[in-house]
Short mmCIF file of C-alpha atoms and ligand atoms in Angstrom, two decimals:
data_model
loop_
_atom_site.label_atom_id
_atom_site.label_comp_id
_atom_site.label_asym_id
_atom_site.label_seq_id
_atom_site.Cartn_x
_atom_site.Cartn_y
_atom_site.Cartn_z
CA MET A 15 135.45 -3.82 169.81
CA THR A 16 133.10 -5.97 167.79
CA GLN A 17 134.09 -8.31 165.01
CA ALA A 18 132.38 -6.05 162.42
CA ASP A 19 134.53 -3.07 163.44
CA LEU A 20 137.70 -5.05 162.95
CA THR A 21 136.70 -6.08 159.45
CA VAL A 22 136.00 -2.48 158.48
CA LEU A 23 139.35 -1.37 159.89
CA ALA A 24 141.18 -4.22 158.16
CA GLU A 25 139.46 -3.15 154.94
CA HIS A 26 140.56 0.49 155.43
CA LEU A 27 144.09 -0.68 156.20
CA SER A 28 144.21 -2.55 152.90
CA ASN A 29 143.48 0.77 151.14
CA ILE A 30 146.37 2.55 152.85
CA PRO A 31 149.22 2.14 150.36
CA TYR A 32 151.85 1.27 152.93
CA PHE A 33 149.76 -1.39 154.67
CA ALA A 34 148.76 -2.98 151.37
CA PRO A 35 151.81 -5.33 151.38
CA LEU A 36 150.48 -7.02 154.55
CA SER A 37 148.48 -10.22 154.30
CA SER A 38 144.83 -10.05 155.28
CA GLY A 39 145.62 -12.05 158.44
CA GLU A 40 148.36 -9.57 159.39
CA ARG A 41 145.99 -6.64 158.83
CA HIS A 42 143.39 -8.26 161.09
CA ALA A 43 146.05 -8.78 163.75
CA LEU A 44 147.00 -5.11 163.46
CA ALA A 45 143.35 -4.02 163.63
CA ALA A 46 142.88 -6.04 166.81
CA ARG A 47 145.51 -3.91 168.55
CA ALA A 48 144.11 -0.53 167.44
CA GLY A 49 142.48 1.96 169.82
CA PHE A 50 138.97 3.19 169.03
CA TYR A 51 137.72 6.71 169.84
CA THR A 52 134.73 8.98 169.27
CA PHE A 53 134.83 12.77 168.90
CA ALA A 54 131.93 15.22 168.77
CA ALA A 55 131.67 17.84 166.01
CA ASP A 56 134.22 20.68 166.52
CA GLU A 57 136.12 18.65 169.07
CA VAL A 58 139.90 18.81 168.81
CA ILE A 59 141.54 15.44 168.11
CA PHE A 60 144.99 16.93 168.54
CA LEU A 61 146.69 20.29 168.06
CA GLU A 62 149.78 21.15 166.10
CA GLY A 63 153.01 20.58 167.99
CA GLU A 64 151.66 18.01 170.43
CA LYS A 65 153.78 15.04 171.31
CA HIS A 66 151.30 12.61 169.95
CA SER A 67 152.48 10.25 167.30
CA SER A 68 149.69 7.75 166.73
CA LEU A 69 148.48 6.99 163.25
CA TRP A 70 144.75 7.77 162.88
CA ILE A 71 142.29 6.13 160.52
CA ILE A 72 138.75 7.45 160.20
CA GLU A 73 135.91 4.95 160.46
CA ASP A 74 133.12 7.47 159.99
CA GLY A 75 132.66 11.25 159.84
CA SER A 76 134.87 14.07 158.56
CA VAL A 77 138.07 15.52 159.94
CA LYS A 78 139.86 18.67 158.91
CA ILE A 79 143.62 18.98 159.10
CA ALA A 80 144.42 22.66 159.39
CA LYS A 81 147.05 25.18 160.34
CA LEU A 82 146.51 28.57 161.92
CA SER A 83 148.32 31.60 160.53
CA PRO A 84 149.93 33.99 163.06
CA GLU A 85 146.92 36.26 162.49
CA GLY A 86 144.63 33.42 163.48
CA SER A 87 143.13 32.61 160.09
CA GLU A 88 142.74 28.96 159.32
CA TYR A 89 144.36 27.28 156.35
CA ILE A 90 142.82 23.87 155.68
CA LEU A 91 145.37 21.38 154.36
CA HIS A 92 143.11 18.35 154.02
CA LEU A 93 139.50 17.34 154.50
CA LEU A 94 139.27 13.66 155.23
CA GLY A 95 136.37 11.22 155.30
CA PRO A 96 135.90 7.53 156.09
CA GLY A 97 139.10 5.58 155.41
CA GLY A 98 141.16 8.80 155.57
CA VAL A 99 144.51 8.58 157.35
CA PHE A 100 146.21 11.34 159.28
CA ASN A 101 149.28 12.04 161.38
CA ASP A 102 151.28 9.40 159.55
CA VAL A 103 154.31 11.70 159.37
CA ALA A 104 154.48 11.94 163.18
CA ALA A 105 153.74 8.21 163.46
CA LEU A 106 156.70 7.43 161.25
CA ASP A 107 159.26 9.87 162.64
CA GLY A 108 157.99 10.11 166.22
CA GLY A 109 158.03 13.91 166.00
CA PRO A 110 155.30 16.36 167.04
CA THR A 111 151.98 16.61 165.21
CA PRO A 112 152.40 18.80 162.09
CA ALA A 113 148.94 20.44 162.14
CA ASN A 114 145.63 20.58 163.99
CA ALA A 115 143.13 17.75 163.54
CA ILE A 116 139.55 18.73 164.31
CA ALA A 117 136.35 16.69 164.01
CA MET A 118 133.85 18.40 161.72
CA THR A 119 131.04 15.96 162.44
CA LEU A 120 130.60 13.14 164.89
CA VAL A 121 133.73 11.16 164.16
CA THR A 122 134.75 7.62 164.98
CA VAL A 123 138.44 6.85 164.56
CA TRP A 124 140.96 4.17 165.16
CA SER A 125 144.47 4.88 166.27
CA LEU A 126 147.58 2.78 165.92
CA SER A 127 150.24 3.53 168.50
CA PRO A 128 153.69 4.61 167.32
CA ALA A 129 155.18 1.44 168.84
CA LEU A 130 152.78 -0.66 166.80
CA VAL A 131 153.57 1.24 163.58
CA ARG A 132 157.29 0.85 164.24
CA GLU A 133 156.89 -2.86 164.87
CA VAL A 134 155.10 -3.37 161.54
CA ILE A 135 157.76 -1.40 159.67
CA GLU A 136 160.58 -3.35 161.27
CA ARG A 137 158.96 -6.66 160.43
CA HIS A 138 157.91 -5.84 156.88
CA PRO A 139 160.43 -4.12 154.62
CA ALA A 140 157.75 -3.84 151.92
CA VAL A 141 155.73 -1.64 154.30
CA ALA A 142 158.77 0.58 154.89
CA GLN A 143 159.34 0.85 151.15
CA ALA A 144 155.70 1.72 150.47
CA ALA A 145 155.76 4.30 153.29
CA ILE A 146 158.78 5.97 151.70
CA GLU A 147 156.99 6.14 148.37
CA THR A 148 153.86 7.65 149.91
CA LEU A 149 155.87 10.28 151.77
CA THR A 150 158.09 11.25 148.87
CA GLY A 151 154.98 11.58 146.70
CA ARG A 152 153.63 13.97 149.29
CA VAL A 153 156.84 16.02 149.36
CA ARG A 154 156.53 16.48 145.63
CA ALA A 155 152.89 17.51 145.91
CA LEU A 156 153.82 20.02 148.63
CA ASN A 157 156.52 21.48 146.42
CA ARG A 158 153.94 22.11 143.73
CA GLN A 159 151.57 23.65 146.27
CA LEU A 160 154.34 25.93 147.53
CA GLU A 161 155.15 27.00 143.99
CA ASP A 162 151.51 27.93 143.42
CA LEU A 163 151.51 29.92 146.65
CA THR A 164 154.56 31.94 145.69
CA LEU A 165 153.17 32.51 142.20
CA TYR A 166 149.76 33.56 143.48
CA PRO A 167 150.56 37.22 144.25
CA VAL A 168 152.19 37.58 140.83
CA LEU A 169 149.13 36.00 139.22
CA VAL A 170 146.88 38.63 140.77
CA ARG A 171 149.18 41.52 139.82
CA LEU A 172 149.67 40.22 136.29
CA ALA A 173 145.91 39.82 135.78
CA ARG A 174 145.45 43.46 136.87
CA PHE A 175 148.26 44.59 134.61
CA LEU A 176 146.80 42.80 131.58
CA ILE A 177 143.38 44.34 132.18
CA ALA A 178 144.87 47.84 132.56
CA GLN A 179 146.81 47.40 129.32
CA ALA A 180 143.79 46.15 127.41
CA GLU A 181 141.61 48.97 128.75
CA ASP A 182 144.06 51.58 127.54
CA PRO A 183 145.78 50.43 124.33
CA SER A 184 148.02 53.51 124.36
CA LEU A 185 149.90 51.98 127.29
CA SER A 186 151.17 49.06 125.21
CA GLY A 187 152.20 51.36 122.37
CA PRO A 188 155.10 49.71 120.61
CA GLY A 189 154.46 46.52 122.53
CA ILE A 190 155.61 45.30 125.86
CA THR A 191 158.11 42.53 126.54
CA ARG A 192 158.02 39.95 129.32
CA ALA A 193 161.09 41.66 130.78
CA ALA A 194 159.24 44.99 130.86
CA ILE A 195 156.19 43.38 132.49
CA ALA A 196 158.52 41.75 135.01
CA GLY A 197 160.03 45.17 135.71
CA HIS A 198 156.58 46.66 136.35
CA LEU A 199 155.57 43.82 138.65
CA ASN A 200 158.91 43.51 140.40
CA THR A 201 159.58 39.91 139.42
CA THR A 202 161.60 38.00 136.81
CA PRO A 203 160.78 37.41 133.12
CA GLU A 204 160.84 33.63 133.83
CA THR A 205 158.13 34.03 136.44
CA ILE A 206 156.07 36.15 134.05
CA SER A 207 156.42 33.38 131.43
CA ARG A 208 155.19 30.75 133.87
CA VAL A 209 152.30 32.83 135.10
CA LEU A 210 151.26 33.75 131.54
CA ALA A 211 151.30 30.02 130.75
CA LYS A 212 149.08 29.37 133.79
CA LEU A 213 146.62 32.03 132.62
CA GLN A 214 146.63 30.47 129.17
CA ASP A 215 146.04 26.97 130.62
CA ALA A 216 143.14 28.36 132.63
CA GLY A 217 141.64 29.80 129.42
CA ALA A 218 141.79 33.45 130.50
CA ILE A 219 144.21 34.51 127.77
CA ARG A 220 145.55 33.21 124.49
CA PHE A 221 148.73 33.96 122.59
CA ASP A 222 148.21 34.89 118.95
CA ARG A 223 151.73 35.53 117.67
CA HIS A 224 152.49 39.04 118.95
CA ARG A 225 149.12 39.48 120.61
CA ILE A 226 148.16 38.44 124.08
CA LEU A 227 144.41 38.16 123.76
CA ILE A 228 142.18 38.28 126.81
CA THR A 229 139.69 35.57 125.93
CA ASP A 230 137.77 35.46 129.20
CA ARG A 231 137.42 38.89 130.80
CA ASP A 232 135.31 37.66 133.69
CA MET A 233 137.81 34.98 134.62
CA LEU A 234 140.68 37.45 134.44
CA ARG A 235 138.78 39.97 136.54
CA SER A 236 138.06 37.37 139.16
CA ILE A 237 141.72 36.28 139.21
CA ALA A 238 142.61 39.95 139.60
CA ALA A 239 140.15 40.12 142.51
CA LEU A 240 138.46 43.11 140.86
CA MET B 20 152.13 39.25 108.13
CA ASN B 21 152.77 42.47 109.96
CA THR B 22 156.56 42.64 110.12
CA ARG B 23 156.52 45.49 112.59
CA TRP B 24 156.04 42.87 115.30
CA LYS B 25 159.33 41.05 115.58
CA PRO B 26 161.95 40.29 118.22
CA VAL B 27 163.74 43.38 119.45
CA ILE B 28 167.47 43.04 119.96
CA ASN B 29 169.28 45.35 122.31
CA GLN B 30 172.55 45.91 120.44
CA LYS B 31 174.29 47.01 123.60
CA LEU B 32 173.50 43.79 125.43
CA CYS B 33 174.04 41.42 122.49
CA THR B 34 177.44 39.74 122.65
CA GLY B 35 177.07 38.15 119.23
CA CYS B 36 177.31 34.66 120.72
CA GLY B 37 175.06 33.37 117.94
CA ALA B 38 173.00 31.07 120.15
CA CYS B 39 169.69 32.55 119.02
CA ILE B 40 170.68 32.41 115.36
CA GLU B 41 171.54 28.74 115.68
CA GLN B 42 168.41 27.81 117.62
CA CYS B 43 165.75 29.78 115.74
CA PRO B 44 163.58 27.09 114.12
CA GLU B 45 162.55 29.48 111.33
CA ASN B 46 166.03 30.82 110.52
CA ALA B 47 164.66 34.29 111.05
CA LEU B 48 167.83 35.59 112.68
CA GLY B 49 171.24 36.45 111.31
CA GLN B 50 174.32 38.35 112.28
CA ILE B 51 175.73 41.64 111.04
CA ALA B 52 178.85 43.28 112.40
CA GLY B 53 179.06 40.86 115.30
CA LYS B 54 175.49 41.45 116.50
CA ALA B 55 172.30 39.45 116.01
CA ILE B 56 169.62 40.97 113.82
CA VAL B 57 166.20 39.85 112.61
CA LEU B 58 166.79 39.04 108.95
CA ALA B 59 163.41 37.57 108.07
CA PRO B 60 160.75 39.01 110.42
CA GLU B 61 157.95 37.59 108.25
CA THR B 62 159.01 34.02 109.08
CA CYS B 63 159.19 34.58 112.84
CA THR B 64 156.46 32.61 114.61
CA TYR B 65 157.00 34.24 118.01
CA CYS B 66 157.99 30.91 119.53
CA ALA B 67 160.16 32.85 122.01
CA GLN B 68 163.01 30.33 121.97
CA CYS B 69 165.50 33.10 121.22
CA GLU B 70 164.27 35.13 124.19
CA THR B 71 164.44 32.12 126.50
CA LEU B 72 167.96 31.11 125.58
CA CYS B 73 169.73 34.45 125.17
CA PRO B 74 172.34 34.54 127.95
CA THR B 75 172.30 38.34 128.21
CA ARG B 76 168.55 38.89 127.76
CA ALA B 77 169.39 41.00 124.72
CA ILE B 78 166.54 39.69 122.59
CA ALA B 79 162.89 40.01 123.58
CA LEU B 80 159.47 39.79 121.98
CA PRO B 81 157.16 42.79 122.27
CA TYR B 82 153.46 41.97 122.78
CA LEU B 83 150.25 43.83 122.24
CA ILE B 84 147.77 43.15 125.02
CA MET B 85 144.14 43.39 123.99
CA TYR B 86 140.70 41.94 124.47
CA ALA B 87 139.90 39.15 122.05
CA ALA B 88 137.46 40.22 119.37
CA PRO B 89 133.92 39.06 120.16
CA SER B 90 133.48 35.63 118.59
CA SER B 91 130.24 36.53 116.78
CA ALA B 92 130.24 39.29 114.18
CA SER B 93 126.81 40.52 115.30
CA ASP B 94 128.21 41.29 118.71
CA SER B 95 129.22 44.81 117.66
CA THR B 96 125.57 45.78 117.32
CA SER B 97 124.51 44.16 120.54
CA ARG B 98 126.24 46.61 122.83
S1 SF4 C 291 171.64 34.88 122.00
FE1 SF4 C 291 171.53 36.99 122.74
S2 SF4 C 291 173.66 37.63 122.93
FE2 SF4 C 291 173.67 35.78 121.67
S3 SF4 C 291 173.57 36.56 119.56
FE3 SF4 C 291 171.46 36.19 120.21
S4 SF4 C 291 170.77 38.15 120.99
FE4 SF4 C 291 172.98 38.25 120.89
S1 SF4 C 292 160.65 33.96 118.27
FE1 SF4 C 292 161.18 31.95 117.48
S2 SF4 C 292 160.88 32.16 115.27
FE2 SF4 C 292 161.00 34.23 116.09
S3 SF4 C 292 163.15 34.81 115.93
FE3 SF4 C 292 162.86 33.97 117.99
S4 SF4 C 292 163.40 31.81 117.77
FE4 SF4 C 292 163.05 32.60 115.70
#
């Protein structure tokens, strides 16, 4: 590896929150022990479930981190570019790779072996602390993502329900409560409240005392997938 | 204000715990014969606090779902 490569890697390492506590000399020492690889577009870097716990850092190109559903459709979790880091969870716990990593372009990447990562963590408590913070932040972000996923089907059904009600005012008659909407859509009033709030945040509807006003029909129709 | 639109209280479900009466920021609610009632519908702002806190889901706000009126008055002639 050339001297220039090492400097770029050391620079990328300084941008990874958990390597930030290292001194610049320590980061250069770490960079000197990294592996360097090239992948062609569409080439698999690793597949989900492999026993492969290196930490990868992209020098150049784009990588997608994706999972396949049982039906074979792809769900992209992350798209990463230069400086992007992946497989850190496996690198930290030594477990299998959590998703597929596939090169989308010509990709050059460095990899830090699990032994190397472990060595750095054992030597530098500040790195361990920063790694914990990064990972817990990600757990929280995943929780939010999961919440959105479980709310999504309700969002679609509620959007359809609101359109149907607005199209035919006789349906609403004496008014409809959140509990009644929940009954129609087979969910809870609390969920209806949260999804209504999401629709309001998005600008599709607006509450005006006892009225739920559809302020953006096109948006609501597209949410309803109509 | 149209006082037809006000919280609806299911007298069967209401236990008369008084939580909604205490919490209503507009003092719109009261109690008669051990059950909550809407005493001052005109002051109710539809904040939904009563609905959220009622332990038996006895009180709920009915809504009218409709398209927002076109923002410009001339819109009625344009379609
Ligand atoms: S909170 Fe519910 S149960 Fe308690 S008084 Fe109000 S309506 Fe009745
Ligand atoms: S909606 Fe708000 S203002 Fe109206 S009765 Fe309930 S708590 Fe009071």
